[in-house]
mmCIF file of N, CA and C in Angstrom:
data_model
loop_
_atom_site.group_PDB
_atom_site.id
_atom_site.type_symbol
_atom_site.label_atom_id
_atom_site.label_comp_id
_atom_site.label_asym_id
_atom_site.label_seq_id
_atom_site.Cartn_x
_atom_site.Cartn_y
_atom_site.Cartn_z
ATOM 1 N N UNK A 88 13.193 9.555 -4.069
ATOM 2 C CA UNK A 88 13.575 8.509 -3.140
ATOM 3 C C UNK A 88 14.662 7.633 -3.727
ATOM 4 N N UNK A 89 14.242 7.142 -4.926
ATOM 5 C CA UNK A 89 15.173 6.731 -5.519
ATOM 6 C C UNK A 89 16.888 6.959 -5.916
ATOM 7 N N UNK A 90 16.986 8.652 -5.905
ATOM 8 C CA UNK A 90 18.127 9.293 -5.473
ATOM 9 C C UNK A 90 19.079 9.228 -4.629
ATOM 10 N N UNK A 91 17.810 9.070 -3.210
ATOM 11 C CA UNK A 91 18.443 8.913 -2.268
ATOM 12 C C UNK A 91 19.162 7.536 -1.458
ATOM 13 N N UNK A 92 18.266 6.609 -2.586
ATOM 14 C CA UNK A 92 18.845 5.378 -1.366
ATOM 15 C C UNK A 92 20.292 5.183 -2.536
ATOM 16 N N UNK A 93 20.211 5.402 -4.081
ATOM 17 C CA UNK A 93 21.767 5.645 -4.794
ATOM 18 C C UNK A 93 22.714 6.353 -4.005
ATOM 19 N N UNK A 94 22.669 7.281 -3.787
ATOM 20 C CA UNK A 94 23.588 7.960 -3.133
ATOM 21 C C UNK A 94 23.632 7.285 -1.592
ATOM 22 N N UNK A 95 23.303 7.056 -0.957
ATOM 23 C CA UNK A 95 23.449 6.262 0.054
ATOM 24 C C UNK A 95 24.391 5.009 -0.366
ATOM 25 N N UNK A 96 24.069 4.263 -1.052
ATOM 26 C CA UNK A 96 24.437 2.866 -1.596
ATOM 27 C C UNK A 96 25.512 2.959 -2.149
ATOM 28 N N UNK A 97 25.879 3.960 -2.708
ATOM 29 C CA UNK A 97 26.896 4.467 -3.030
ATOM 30 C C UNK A 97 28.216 5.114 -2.577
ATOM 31 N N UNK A 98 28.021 5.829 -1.378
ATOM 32 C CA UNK A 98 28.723 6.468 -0.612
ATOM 33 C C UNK A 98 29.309 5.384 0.276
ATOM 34 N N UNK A 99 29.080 4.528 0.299
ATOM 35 C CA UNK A 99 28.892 3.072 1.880
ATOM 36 C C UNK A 99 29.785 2.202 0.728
ATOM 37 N N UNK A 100 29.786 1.550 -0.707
ATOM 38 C CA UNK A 100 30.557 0.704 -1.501
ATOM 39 C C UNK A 100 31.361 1.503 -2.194
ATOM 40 N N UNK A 101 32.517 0.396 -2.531
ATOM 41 C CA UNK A 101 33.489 1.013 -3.243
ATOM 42 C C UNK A 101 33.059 1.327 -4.988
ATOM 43 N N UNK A 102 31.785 0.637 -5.120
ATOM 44 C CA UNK A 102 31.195 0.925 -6.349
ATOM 45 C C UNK A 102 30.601 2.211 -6.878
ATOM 46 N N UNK A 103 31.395 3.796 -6.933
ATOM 47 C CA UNK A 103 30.852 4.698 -6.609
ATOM 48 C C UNK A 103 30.283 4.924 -8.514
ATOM 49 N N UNK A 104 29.109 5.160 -8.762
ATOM 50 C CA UNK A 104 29.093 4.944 -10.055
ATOM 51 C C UNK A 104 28.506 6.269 -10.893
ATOM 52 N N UNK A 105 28.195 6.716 -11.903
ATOM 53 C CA UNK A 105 27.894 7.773 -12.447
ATOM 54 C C UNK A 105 26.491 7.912 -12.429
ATOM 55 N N UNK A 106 25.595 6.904 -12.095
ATOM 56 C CA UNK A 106 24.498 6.822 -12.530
ATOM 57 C C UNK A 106 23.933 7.585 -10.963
ATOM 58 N N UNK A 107 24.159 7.407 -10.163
ATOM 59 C CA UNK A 107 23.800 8.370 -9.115
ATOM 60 C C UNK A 107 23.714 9.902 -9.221
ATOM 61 N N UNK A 108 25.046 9.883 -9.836
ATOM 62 C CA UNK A 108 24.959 11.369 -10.562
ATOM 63 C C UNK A 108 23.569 12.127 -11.737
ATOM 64 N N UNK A 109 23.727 11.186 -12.351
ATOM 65 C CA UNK A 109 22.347 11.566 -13.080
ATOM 66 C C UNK A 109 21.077 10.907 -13.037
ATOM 67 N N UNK A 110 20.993 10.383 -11.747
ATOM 68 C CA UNK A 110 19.387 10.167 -10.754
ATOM 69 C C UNK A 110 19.354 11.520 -9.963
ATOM 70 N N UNK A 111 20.394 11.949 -9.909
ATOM 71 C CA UNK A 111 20.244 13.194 -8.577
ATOM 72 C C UNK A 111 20.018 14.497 -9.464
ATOM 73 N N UNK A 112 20.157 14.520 -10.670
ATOM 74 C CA UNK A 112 20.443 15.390 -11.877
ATOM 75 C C UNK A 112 18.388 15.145 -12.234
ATOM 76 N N UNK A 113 18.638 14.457 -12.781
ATOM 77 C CA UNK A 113 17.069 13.938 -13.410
ATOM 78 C C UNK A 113 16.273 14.264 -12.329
ATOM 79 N N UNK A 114 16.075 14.499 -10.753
ATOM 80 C CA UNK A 114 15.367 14.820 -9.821
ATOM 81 C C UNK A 114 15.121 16.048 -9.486
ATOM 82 N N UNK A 115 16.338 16.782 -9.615
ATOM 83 C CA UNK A 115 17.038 18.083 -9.076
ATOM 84 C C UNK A 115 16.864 19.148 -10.323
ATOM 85 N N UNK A 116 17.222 18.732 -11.298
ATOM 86 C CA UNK A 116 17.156 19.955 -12.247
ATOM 87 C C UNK A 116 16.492 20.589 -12.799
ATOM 88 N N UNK A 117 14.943 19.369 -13.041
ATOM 89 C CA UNK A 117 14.010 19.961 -14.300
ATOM 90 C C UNK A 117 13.475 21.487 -13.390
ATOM 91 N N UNK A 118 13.272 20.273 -11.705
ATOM 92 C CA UNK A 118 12.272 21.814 -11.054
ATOM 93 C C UNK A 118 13.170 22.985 -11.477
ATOM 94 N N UNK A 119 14.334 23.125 -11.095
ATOM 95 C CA UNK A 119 14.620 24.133 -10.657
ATOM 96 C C UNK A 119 15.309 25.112 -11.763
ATOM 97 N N UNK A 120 15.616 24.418 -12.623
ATOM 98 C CA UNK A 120 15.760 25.331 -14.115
ATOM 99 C C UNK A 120 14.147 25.943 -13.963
ATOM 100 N N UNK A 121 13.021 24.773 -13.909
ATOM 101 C CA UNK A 121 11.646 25.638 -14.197
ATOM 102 C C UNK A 121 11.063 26.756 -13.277
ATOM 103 N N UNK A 122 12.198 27.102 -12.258
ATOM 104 C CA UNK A 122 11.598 28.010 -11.172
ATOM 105 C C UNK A 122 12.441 29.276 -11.962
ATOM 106 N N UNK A 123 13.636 29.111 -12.214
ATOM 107 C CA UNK A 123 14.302 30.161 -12.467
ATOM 108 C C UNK A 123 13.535 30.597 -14.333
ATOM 109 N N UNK A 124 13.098 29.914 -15.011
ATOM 110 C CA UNK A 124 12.810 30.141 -16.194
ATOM 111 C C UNK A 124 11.421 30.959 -16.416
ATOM 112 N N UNK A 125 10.268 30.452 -15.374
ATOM 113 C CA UNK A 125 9.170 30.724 -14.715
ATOM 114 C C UNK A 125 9.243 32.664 -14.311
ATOM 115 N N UNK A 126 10.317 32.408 -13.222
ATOM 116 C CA UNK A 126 10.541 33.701 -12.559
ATOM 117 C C UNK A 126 10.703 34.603 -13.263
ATOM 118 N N UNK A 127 11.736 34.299 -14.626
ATOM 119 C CA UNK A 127 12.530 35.431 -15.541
ATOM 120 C C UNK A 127 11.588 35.794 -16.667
ATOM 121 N N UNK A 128 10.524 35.059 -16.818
ATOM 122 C CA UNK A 128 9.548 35.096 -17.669
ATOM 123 C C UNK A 128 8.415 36.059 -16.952
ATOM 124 N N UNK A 129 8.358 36.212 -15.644
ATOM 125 C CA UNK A 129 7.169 36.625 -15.148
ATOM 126 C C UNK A 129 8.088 38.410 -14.965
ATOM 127 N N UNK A 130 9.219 38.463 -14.980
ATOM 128 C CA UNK A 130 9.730 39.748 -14.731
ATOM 129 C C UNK A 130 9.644 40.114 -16.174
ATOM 130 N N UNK A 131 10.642 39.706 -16.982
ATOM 131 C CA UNK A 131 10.680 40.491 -18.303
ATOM 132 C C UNK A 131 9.878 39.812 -19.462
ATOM 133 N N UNK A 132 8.537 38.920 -19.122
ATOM 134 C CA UNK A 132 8.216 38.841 -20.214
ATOM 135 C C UNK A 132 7.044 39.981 -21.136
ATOM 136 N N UNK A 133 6.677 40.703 -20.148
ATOM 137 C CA UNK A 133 5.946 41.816 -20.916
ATOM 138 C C UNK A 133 7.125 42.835 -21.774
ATOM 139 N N UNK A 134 8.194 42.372 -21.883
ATOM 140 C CA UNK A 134 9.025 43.216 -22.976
ATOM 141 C C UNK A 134 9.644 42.508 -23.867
ATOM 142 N N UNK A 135 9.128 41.498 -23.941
ATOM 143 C CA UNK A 135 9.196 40.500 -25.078
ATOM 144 C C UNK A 135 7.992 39.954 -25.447
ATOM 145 N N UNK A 136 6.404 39.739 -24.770
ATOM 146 C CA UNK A 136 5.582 39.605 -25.652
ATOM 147 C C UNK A 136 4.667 40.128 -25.502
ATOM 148 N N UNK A 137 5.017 41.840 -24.686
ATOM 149 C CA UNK A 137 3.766 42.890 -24.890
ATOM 150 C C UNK A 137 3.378 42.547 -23.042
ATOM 151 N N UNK A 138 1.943 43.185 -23.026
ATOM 152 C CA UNK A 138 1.119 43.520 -21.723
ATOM 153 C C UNK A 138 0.337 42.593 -21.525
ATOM 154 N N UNK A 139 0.285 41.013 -22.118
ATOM 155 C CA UNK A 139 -0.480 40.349 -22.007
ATOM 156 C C UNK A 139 0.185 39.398 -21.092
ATOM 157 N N UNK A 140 1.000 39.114 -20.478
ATOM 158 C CA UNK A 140 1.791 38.205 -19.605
ATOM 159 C C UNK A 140 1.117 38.316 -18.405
ATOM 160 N N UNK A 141 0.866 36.963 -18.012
ATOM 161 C CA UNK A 141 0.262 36.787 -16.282
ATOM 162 C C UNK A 141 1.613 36.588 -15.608
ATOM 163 N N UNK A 142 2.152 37.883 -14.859
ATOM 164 C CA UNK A 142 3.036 38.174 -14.708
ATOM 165 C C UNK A 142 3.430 37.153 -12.897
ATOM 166 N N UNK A 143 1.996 37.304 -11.910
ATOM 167 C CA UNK A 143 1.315 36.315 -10.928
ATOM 168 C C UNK A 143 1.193 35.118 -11.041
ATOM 169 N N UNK A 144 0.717 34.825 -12.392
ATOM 170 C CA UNK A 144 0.831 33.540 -13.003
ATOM 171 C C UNK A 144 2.225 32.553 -12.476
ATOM 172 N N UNK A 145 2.459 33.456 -13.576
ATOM 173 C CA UNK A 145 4.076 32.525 -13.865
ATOM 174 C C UNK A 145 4.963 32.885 -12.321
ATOM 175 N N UNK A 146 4.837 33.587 -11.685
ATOM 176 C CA UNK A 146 5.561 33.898 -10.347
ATOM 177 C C UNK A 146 5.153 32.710 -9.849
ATOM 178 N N UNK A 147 3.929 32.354 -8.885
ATOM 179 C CA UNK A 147 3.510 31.310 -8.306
ATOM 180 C C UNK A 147 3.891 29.898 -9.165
ATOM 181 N N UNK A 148 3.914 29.476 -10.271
ATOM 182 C CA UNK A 148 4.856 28.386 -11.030
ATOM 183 C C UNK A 148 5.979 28.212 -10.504
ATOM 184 N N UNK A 149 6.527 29.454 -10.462
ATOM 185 C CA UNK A 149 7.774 29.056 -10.262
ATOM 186 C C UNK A 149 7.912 28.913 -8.544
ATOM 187 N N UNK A 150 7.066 29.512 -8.261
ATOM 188 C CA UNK A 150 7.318 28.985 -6.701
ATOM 189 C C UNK A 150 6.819 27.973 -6.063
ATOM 190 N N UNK A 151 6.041 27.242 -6.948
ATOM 191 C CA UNK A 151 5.799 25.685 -6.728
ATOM 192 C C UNK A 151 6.988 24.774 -7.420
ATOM 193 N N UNK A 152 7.533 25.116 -8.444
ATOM 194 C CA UNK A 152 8.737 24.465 -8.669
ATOM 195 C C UNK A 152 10.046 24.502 -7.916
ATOM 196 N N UNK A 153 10.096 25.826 -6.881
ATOM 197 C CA UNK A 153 11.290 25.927 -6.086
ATOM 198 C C UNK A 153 10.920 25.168 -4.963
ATOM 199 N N UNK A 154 9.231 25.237 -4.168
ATOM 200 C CA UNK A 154 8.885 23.880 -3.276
ATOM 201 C C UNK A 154 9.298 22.626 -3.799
ATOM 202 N N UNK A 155 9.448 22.601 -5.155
ATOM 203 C CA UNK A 155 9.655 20.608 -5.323
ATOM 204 C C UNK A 155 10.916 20.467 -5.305
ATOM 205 N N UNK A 156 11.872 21.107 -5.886
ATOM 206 C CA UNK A 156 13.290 21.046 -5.947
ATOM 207 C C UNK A 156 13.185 20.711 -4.196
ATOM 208 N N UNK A 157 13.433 22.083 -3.191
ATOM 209 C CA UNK A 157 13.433 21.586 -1.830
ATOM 210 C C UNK A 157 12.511 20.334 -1.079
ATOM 211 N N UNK A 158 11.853 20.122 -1.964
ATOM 212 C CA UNK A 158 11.271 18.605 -1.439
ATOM 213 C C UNK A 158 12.386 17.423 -1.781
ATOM 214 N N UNK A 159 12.381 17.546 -3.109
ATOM 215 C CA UNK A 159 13.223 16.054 -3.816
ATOM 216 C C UNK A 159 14.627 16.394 -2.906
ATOM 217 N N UNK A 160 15.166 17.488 -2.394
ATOM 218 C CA UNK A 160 16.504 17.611 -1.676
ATOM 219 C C UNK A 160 16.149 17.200 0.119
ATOM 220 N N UNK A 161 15.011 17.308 0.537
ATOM 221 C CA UNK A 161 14.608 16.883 1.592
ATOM 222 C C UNK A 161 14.773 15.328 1.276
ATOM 223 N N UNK A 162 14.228 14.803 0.096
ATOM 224 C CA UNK A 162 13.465 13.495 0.310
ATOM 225 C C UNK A 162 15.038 13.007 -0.046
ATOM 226 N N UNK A 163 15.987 13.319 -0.636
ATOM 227 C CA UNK A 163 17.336 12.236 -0.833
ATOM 228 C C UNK A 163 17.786 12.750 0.266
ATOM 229 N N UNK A 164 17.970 13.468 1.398
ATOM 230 C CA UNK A 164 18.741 13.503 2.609
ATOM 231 C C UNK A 164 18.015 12.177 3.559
ATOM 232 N N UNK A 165 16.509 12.494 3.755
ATOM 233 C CA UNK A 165 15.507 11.695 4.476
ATOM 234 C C UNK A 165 15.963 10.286 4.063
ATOM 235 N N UNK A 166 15.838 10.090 2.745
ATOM 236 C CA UNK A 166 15.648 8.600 2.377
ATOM 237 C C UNK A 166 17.383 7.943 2.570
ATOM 238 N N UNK A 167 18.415 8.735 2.211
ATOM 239 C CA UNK A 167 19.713 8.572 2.619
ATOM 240 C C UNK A 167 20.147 7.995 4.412
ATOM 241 N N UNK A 168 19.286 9.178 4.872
ATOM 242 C CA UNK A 168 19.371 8.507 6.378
ATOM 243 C C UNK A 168 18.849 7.418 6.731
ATOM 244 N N UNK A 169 17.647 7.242 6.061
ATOM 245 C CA UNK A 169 17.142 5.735 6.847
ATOM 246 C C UNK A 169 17.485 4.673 5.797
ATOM 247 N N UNK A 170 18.357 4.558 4.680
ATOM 248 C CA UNK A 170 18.958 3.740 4.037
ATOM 249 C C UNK A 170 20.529 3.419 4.921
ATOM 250 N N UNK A 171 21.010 4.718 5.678
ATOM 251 C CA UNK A 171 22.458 4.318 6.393
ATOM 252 C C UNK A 171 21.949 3.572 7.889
ATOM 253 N N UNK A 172 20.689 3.920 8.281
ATOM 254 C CA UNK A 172 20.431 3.477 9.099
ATOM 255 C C UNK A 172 19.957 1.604 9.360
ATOM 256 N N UNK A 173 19.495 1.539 8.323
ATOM 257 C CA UNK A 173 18.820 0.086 8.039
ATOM 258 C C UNK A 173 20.376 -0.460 7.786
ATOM 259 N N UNK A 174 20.960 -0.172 6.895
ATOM 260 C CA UNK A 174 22.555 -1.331 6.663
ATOM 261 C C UNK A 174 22.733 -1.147 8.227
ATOM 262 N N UNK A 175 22.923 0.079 9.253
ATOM 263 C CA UNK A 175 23.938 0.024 10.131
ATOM 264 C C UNK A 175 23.048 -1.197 11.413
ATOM 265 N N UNK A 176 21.762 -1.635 10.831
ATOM 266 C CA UNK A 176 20.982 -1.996 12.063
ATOM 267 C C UNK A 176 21.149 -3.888 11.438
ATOM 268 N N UNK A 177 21.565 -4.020 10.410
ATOM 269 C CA UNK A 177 22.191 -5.220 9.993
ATOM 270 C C UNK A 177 23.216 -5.712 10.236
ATOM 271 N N UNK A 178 23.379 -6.930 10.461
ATOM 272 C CA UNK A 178 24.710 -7.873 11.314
ATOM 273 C C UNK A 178 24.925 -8.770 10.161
ATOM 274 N N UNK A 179 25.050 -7.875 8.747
ATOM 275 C CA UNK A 179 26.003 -8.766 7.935
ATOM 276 C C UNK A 179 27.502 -8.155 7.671
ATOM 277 N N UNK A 180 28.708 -8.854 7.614
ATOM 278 C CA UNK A 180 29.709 -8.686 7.681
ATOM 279 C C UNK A 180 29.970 -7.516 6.536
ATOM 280 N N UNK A 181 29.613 -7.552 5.342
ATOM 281 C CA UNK A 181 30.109 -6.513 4.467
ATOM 282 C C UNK A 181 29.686 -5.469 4.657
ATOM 283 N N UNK A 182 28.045 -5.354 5.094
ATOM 284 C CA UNK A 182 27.944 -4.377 5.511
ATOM 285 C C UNK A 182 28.056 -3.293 6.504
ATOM 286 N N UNK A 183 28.301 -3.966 7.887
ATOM 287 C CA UNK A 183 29.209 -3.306 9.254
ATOM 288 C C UNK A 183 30.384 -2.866 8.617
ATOM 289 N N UNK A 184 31.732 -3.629 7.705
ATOM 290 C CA UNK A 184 32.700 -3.101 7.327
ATOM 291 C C UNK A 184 32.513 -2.077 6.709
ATOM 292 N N UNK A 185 31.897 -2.062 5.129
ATOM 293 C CA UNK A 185 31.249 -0.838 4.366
ATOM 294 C C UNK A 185 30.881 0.493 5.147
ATOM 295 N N UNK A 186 30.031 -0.010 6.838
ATOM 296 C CA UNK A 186 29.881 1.046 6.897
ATOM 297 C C UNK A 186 30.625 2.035 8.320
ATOM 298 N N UNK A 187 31.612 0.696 8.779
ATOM 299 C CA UNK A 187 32.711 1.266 9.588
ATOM 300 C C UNK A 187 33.550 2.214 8.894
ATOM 301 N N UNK A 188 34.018 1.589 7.408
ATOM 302 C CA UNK A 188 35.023 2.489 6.847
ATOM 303 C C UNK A 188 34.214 3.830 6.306
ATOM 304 N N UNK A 189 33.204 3.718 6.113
ATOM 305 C CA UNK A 189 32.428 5.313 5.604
ATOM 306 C C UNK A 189 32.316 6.284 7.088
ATOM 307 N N UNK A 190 32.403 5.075 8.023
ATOM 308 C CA UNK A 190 32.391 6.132 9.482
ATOM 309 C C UNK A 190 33.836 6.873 9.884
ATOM 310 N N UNK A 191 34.908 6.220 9.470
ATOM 311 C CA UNK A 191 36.306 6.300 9.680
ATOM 312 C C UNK A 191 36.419 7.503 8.500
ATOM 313 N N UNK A 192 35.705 7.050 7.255
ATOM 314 C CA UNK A 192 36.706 8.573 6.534
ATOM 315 C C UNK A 192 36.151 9.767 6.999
#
C-alpha cells in the first residue's frame, strides 16, 4: 500500500524521488525472485542434491510467491487509484493544479 500511495504522490508533484523506486523494488522483488528460485529448484534440484527434493513442495512455494508479487501489483494500482482519486475530490488549489497538469501530460 505503501508503494502505492508513493507512486501516486509522486507522479501528481514535481518531487519525483528515488525512494519510490525502491518501495516498489522492496515490495515487488523479494516475492518474485522467490517464485522463480523456488521453481528452478523444484525442476533441477534432484541433480544437484540427489532424489530427496520435494520437488511439489517447492513448486507450490513458488506459486504462492507468484500470488503475492500479483497481489502487491494489484494493491499499488488499487491504492494508486484511490490516492488520485481522494486529491482529485479535494478543492485545494495545489492540488487541482498538480492534478490538472498530470491530466494534460
Amino acid at each position: 500500500l505503501a508503494s502505492g500511495i508513493g507512486v501516486a504522490l509522486s507522479g501528481l508533484s514535481e518531487n519525483s524521488s528515488s525512494l519510490v523506486g525502491v518501495a516498489i523494488s522492496a515490495s515487488l522483488l523479494p516475492p518474485c525472485v522467490n517464485t522463480g528460485m523456488c521453481w528452478t529448484y523444484s525442476l533441477f534440484g534432484e541433480q544437484i542434491h540427489g532424489s530427496h527434493v520435494r520437488r511439489t513442495y517447492f513448486f507450490n512455494i513458488g506459486y504462492i510467491s507468484l500470488c503475492l508479487t500479483l497481489l502487491n501489483i494489484a494493491s499499488i494500482f488499487v491504492t494508486g487509484f484511490l490516492v488520485f482519486r481522494t486529491k482529485a475530490s479535494l478543492k485545494f488549489d495545489t492540488y487541482t493544479k498538480d492534478l490538472a497538469a498530470a491530466r494534460e501530460y
